[in-house]
mmCIF file of C-alpha atoms in Angstrom:
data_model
loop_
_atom_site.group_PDB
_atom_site.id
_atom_site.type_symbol
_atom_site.label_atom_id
_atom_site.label_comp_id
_atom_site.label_asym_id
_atom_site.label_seq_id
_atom_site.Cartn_x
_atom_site.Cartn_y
_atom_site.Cartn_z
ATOM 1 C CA UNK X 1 7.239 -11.669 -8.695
ATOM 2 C CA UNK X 2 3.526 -11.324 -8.256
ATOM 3 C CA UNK X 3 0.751 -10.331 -10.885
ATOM 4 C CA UNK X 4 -2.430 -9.097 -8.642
ATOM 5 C CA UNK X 5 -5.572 -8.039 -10.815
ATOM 6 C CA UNK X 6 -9.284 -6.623 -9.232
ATOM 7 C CA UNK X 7 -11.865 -4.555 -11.051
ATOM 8 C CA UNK X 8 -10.810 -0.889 -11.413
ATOM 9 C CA UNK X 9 -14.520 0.398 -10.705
ATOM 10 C CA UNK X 10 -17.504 -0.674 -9.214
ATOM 11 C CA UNK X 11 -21.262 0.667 -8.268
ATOM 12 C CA UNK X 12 -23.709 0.138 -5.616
ATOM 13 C CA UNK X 13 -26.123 0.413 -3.746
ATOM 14 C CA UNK X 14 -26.491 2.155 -0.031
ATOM 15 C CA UNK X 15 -27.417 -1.250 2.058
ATOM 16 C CA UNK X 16 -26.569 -3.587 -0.539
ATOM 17 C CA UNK X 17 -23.806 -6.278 -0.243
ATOM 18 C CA UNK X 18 -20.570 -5.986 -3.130
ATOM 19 C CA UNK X 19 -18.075 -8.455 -3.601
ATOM 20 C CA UNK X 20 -14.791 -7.224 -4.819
ATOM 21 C CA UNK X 21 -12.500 -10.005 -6.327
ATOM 22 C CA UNK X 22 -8.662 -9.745 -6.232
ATOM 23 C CA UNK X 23 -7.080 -13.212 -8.464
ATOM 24 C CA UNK X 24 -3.471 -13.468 -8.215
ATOM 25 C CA UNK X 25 -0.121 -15.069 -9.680
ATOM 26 C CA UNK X 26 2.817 -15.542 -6.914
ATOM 27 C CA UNK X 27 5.609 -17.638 -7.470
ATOM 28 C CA UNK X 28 5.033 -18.664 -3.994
ATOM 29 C CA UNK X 29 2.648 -17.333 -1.023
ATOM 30 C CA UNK X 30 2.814 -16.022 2.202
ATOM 31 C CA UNK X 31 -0.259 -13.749 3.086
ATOM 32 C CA UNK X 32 -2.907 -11.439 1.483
ATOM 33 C CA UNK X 33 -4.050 -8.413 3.016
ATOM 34 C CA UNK X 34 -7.316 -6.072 1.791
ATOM 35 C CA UNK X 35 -7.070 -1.935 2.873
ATOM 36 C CA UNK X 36 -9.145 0.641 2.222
ATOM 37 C CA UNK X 37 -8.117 4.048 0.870
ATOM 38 C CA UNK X 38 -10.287 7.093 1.268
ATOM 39 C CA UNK X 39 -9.640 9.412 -1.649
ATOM 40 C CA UNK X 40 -6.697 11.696 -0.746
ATOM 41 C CA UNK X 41 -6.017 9.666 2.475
ATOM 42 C CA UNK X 42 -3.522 7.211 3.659
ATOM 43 C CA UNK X 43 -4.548 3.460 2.933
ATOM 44 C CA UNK X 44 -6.043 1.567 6.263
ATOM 45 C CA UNK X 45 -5.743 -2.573 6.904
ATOM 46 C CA UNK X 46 -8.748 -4.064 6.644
ATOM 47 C CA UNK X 47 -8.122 -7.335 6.399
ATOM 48 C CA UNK X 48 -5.323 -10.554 6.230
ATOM 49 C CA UNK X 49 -5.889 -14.181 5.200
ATOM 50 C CA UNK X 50 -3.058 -16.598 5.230
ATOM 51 C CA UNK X 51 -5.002 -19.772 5.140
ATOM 52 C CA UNK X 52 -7.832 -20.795 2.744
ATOM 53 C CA UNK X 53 -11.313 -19.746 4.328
ATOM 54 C CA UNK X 54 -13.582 -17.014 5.324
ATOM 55 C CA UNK X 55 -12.284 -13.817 7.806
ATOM 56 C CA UNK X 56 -15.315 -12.343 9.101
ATOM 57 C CA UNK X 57 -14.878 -8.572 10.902
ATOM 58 C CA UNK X 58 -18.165 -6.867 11.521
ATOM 59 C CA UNK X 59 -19.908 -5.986 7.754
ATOM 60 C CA UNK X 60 -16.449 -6.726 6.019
ATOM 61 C CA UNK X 61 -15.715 -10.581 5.264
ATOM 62 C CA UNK X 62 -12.504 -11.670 3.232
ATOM 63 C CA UNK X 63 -11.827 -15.402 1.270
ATOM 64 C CA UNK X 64 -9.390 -16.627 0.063
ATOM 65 C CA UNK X 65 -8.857 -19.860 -2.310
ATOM 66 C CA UNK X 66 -4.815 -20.405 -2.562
ATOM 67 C CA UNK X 67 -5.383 -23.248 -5.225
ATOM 68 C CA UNK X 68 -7.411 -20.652 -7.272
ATOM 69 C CA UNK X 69 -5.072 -17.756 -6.489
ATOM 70 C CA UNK X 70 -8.290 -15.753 -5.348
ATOM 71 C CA UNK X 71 -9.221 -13.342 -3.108
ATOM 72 C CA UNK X 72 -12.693 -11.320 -2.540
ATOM 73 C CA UNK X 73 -13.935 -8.507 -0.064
ATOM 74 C CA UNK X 74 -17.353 -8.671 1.143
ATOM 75 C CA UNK X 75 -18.984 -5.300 1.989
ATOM 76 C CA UNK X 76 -22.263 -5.919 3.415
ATOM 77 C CA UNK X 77 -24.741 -3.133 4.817
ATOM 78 C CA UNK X 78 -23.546 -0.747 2.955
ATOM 79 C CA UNK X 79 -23.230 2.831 3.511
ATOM 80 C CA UNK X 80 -22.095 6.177 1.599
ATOM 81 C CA UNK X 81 -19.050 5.985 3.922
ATOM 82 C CA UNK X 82 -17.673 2.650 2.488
ATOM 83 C CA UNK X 83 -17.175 4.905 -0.976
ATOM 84 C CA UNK X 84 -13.314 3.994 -0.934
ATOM 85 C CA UNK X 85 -10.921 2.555 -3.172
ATOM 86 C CA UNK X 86 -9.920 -0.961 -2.122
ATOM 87 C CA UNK X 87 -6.556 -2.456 -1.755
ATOM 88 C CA UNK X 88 -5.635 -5.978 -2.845
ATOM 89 C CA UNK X 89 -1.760 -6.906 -1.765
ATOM 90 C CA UNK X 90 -0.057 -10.201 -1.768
ATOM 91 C CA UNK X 91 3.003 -11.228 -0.665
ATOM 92 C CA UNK X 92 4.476 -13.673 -2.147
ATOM 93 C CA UNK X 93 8.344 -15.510 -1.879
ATOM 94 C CA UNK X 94 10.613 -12.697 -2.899
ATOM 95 C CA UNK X 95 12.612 -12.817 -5.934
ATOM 96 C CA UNK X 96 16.716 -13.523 -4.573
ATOM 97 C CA UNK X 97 17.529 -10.390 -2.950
ATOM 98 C CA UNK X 98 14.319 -9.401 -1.939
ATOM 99 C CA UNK X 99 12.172 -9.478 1.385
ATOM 100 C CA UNK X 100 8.619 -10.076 2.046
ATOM 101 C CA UNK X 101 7.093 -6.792 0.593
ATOM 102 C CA UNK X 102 3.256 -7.131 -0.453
ATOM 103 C CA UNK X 103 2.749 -6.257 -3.407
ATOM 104 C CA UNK X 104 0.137 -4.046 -4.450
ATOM 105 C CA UNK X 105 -2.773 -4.288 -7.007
ATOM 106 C CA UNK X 106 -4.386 -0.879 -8.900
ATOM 107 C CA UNK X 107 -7.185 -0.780 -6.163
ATOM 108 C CA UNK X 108 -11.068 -0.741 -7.457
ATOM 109 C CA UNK X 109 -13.193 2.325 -6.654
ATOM 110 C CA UNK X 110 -16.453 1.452 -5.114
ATOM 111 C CA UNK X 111 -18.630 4.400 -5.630
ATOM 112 C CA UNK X 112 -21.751 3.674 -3.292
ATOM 113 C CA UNK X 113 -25.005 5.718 -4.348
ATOM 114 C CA UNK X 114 -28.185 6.219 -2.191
ATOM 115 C CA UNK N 1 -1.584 7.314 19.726
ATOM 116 C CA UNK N 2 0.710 9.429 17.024
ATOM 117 C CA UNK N 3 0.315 7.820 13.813
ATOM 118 C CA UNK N 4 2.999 8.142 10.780
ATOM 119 C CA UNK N 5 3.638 11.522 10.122
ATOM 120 C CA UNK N 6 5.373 12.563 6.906
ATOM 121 C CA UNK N 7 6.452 16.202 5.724
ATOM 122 C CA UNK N 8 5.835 18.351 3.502
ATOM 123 C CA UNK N 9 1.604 17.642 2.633
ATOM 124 C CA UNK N 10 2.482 18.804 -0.504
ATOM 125 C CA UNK N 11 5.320 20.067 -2.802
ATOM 126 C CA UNK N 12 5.458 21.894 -5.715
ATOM 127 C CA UNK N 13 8.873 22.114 -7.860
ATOM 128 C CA UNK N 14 10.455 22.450 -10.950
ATOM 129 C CA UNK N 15 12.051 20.121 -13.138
ATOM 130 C CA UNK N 16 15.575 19.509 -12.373
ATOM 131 C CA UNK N 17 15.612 20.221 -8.677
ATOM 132 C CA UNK N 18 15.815 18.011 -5.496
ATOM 133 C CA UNK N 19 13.310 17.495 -3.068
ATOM 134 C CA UNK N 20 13.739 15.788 0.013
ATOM 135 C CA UNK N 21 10.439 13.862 1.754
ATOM 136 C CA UNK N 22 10.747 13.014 5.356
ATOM 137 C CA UNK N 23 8.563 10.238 7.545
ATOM 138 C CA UNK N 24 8.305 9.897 11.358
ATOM 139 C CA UNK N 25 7.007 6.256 11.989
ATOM 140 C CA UNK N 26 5.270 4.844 15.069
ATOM 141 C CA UNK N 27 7.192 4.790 17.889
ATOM 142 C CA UNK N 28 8.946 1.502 18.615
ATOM 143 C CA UNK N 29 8.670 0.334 14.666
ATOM 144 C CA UNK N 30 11.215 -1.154 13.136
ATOM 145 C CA UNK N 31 10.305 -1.539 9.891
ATOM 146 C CA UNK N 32 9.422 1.172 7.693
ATOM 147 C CA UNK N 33 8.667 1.224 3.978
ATOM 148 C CA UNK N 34 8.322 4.331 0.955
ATOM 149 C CA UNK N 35 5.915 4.017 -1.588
ATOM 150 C CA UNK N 36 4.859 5.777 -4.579
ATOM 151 C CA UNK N 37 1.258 5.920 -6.042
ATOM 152 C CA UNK N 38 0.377 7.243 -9.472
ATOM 153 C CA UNK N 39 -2.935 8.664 -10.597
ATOM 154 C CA UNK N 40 -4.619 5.521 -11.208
ATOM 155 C CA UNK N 41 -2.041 2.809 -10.445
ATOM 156 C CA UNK N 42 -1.213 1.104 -7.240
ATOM 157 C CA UNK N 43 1.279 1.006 -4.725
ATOM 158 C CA UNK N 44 4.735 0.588 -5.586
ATOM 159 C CA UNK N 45 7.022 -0.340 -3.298
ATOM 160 C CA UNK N 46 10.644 2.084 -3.442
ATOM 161 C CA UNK N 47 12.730 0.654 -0.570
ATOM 162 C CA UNK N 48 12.017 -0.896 2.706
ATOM 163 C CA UNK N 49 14.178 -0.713 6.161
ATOM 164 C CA UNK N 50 14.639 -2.742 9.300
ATOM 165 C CA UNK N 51 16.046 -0.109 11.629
ATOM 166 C CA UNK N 52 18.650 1.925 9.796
ATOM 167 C CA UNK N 53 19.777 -0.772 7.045
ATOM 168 C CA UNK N 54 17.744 -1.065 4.031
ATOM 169 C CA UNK N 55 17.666 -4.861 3.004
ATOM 170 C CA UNK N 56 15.289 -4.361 -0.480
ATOM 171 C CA UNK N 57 15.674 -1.559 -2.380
ATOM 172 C CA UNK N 58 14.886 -3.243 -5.597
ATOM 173 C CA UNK N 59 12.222 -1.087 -6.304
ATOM 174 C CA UNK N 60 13.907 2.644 -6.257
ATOM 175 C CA UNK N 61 13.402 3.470 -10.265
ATOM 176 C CA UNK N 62 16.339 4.706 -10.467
ATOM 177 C CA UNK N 63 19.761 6.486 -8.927
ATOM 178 C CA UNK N 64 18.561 9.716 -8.580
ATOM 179 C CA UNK N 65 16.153 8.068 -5.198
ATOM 180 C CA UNK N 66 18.038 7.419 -2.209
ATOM 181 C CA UNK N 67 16.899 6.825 0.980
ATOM 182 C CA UNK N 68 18.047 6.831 4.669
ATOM 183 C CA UNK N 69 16.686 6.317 8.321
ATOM 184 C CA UNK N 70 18.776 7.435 11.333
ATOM 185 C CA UNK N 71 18.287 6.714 14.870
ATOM 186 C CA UNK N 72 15.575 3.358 13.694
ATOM 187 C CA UNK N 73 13.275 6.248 13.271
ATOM 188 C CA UNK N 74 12.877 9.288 10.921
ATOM 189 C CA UNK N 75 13.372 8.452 7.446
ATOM 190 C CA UNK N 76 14.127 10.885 4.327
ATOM 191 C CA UNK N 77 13.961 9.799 0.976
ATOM 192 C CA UNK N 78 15.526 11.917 -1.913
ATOM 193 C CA UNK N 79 14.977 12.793 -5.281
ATOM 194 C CA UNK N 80 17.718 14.510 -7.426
ATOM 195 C CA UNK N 81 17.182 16.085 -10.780
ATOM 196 C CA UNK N 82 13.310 15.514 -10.116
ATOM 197 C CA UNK N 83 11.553 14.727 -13.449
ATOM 198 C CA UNK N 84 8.102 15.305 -14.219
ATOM 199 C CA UNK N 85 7.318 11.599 -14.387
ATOM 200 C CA UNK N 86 7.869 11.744 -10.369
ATOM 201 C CA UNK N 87 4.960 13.373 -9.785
ATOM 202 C CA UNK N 88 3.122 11.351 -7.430
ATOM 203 C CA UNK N 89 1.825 10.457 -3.848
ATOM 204 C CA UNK N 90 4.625 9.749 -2.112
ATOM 205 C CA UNK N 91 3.605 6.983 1.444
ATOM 206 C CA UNK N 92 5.316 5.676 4.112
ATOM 207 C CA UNK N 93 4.482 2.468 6.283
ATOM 208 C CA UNK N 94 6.250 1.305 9.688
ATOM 209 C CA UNK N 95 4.973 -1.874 10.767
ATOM 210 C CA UNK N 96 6.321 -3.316 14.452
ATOM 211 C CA UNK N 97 8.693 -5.697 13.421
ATOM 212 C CA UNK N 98 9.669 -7.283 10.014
ATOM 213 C CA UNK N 99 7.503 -7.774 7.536
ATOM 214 C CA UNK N 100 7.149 -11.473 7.643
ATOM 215 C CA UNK N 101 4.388 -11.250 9.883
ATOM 216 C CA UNK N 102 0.894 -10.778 9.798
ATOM 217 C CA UNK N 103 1.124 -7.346 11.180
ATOM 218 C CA UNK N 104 -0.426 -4.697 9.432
ATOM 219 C CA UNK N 105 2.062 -1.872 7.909
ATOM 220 C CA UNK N 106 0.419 1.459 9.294
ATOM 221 C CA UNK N 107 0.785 4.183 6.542
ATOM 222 C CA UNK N 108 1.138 7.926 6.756
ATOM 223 C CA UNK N 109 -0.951 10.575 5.054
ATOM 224 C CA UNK N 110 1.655 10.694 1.975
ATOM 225 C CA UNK N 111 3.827 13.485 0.573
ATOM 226 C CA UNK N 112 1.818 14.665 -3.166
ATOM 227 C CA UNK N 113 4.456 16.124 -5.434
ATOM 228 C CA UNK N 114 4.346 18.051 -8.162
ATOM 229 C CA UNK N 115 6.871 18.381 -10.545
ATOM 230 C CA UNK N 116 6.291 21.440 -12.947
#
């Protein structure tokens, strides 16, 4: 199985940058992905890194480090709007009888103020 | 295009009765996948299809869940004897094909239950 941990809250700052780590345990791996959940909404991709490296899309960036097991989201420019909870999920080689669900971590709330 | 729909918003029942929580995927998806998300906790994954078969449903918590998908597309999922311990968001994802790609699973708004 897989053991996925981020921060469960974090603060900042309208047109700052945040970085929002995601490290991870996975008895193999095949894929991370980073949405973004708008309280009371469905969850939206964001992001998915398969390789070790940087994604860049617009103001959102995503690493990962497979030897580490780590993951972060970069939010830069921020605005009120990016206030969201944000998804880390891994997918990892499925226990016998499985498939190739992601599995999902808790989420940390970024609460951006003005 | 139409997103993934799911029915009812929101349900209200009591302890002991069964509720049934439908999903209408994206048109053309083959996979589709029910979640449940606590207050606080993440996703957990219930069951996952490919068409109308359900390869992994390791993580329905127990008997009284079931799930089904006719026709590749609408899916219900079930819960007998509801407890108050289901109360949760209840989502559903359809993603193109299987889910061994890098495509991203597309969720639906979610089904919020409340069991009194």
């Amino acid at each position: 199985g897989q053991n996925i941990d981020q921060p469960t809250e974090m603060t900042a700052t309208e047109g700052a940058i945040v970085q929002i780590n995601c490290t991870y345990q996975t008895s193999g791996f095949n894929g991370l992905f980073w949405y973004q959940q708008h309280a009371g909404e469905a969850p939206t991709f964001l992001s998915y890194n398969v390789l070790d490296g940087l994604e860049e899309k617009g103001r959102f960036s995503s690493f990962l480090s497979r030897s580490k097991g780590y993951s972060y989201l970069l939010l830069k420019e921020l605005q009120m709007k990016d206030s969201a909870s944000y998804l880390c999920a891994v997918r990892g080689k499925p226990a016998s009888g499985g498939s190739y669900i992601p599995t999902f971590g808790r989420g940390t709330s970024l609460i951006v103020h003005p | 295009g139409a997103g993934v729909s799911q029915s009812p918003s929101n349900k209200v029942t009591e302890k002991g009765k069964d509720v049934e929580l439908r999903c209408d995927p994206i048109s053309g998806h083959t996979a589709l996948y029910w979640y449940r998300q606590s207050l606080g906790q993440g996703l957990e994954f219930l069951i996952y299809f490919q068409g109308n078969s359900a390869p992994d449903k390791s993580g329905l918590p127990s008997d009284r869940f079931s799930a089904e998908r006719t026709g590749g597309s609408v899916s219900t999922l079930t819960i007998q004897r509801t407890q108050q311990e289901d109360s949760a968001v209840y989502l559903c994802a359809s993603s193109p094909t299987s889910p061994l790609t890098r495509e991203t699973q597309y969720f639906g708004p979610g089904t919020r239950l409340l069991v009194l």
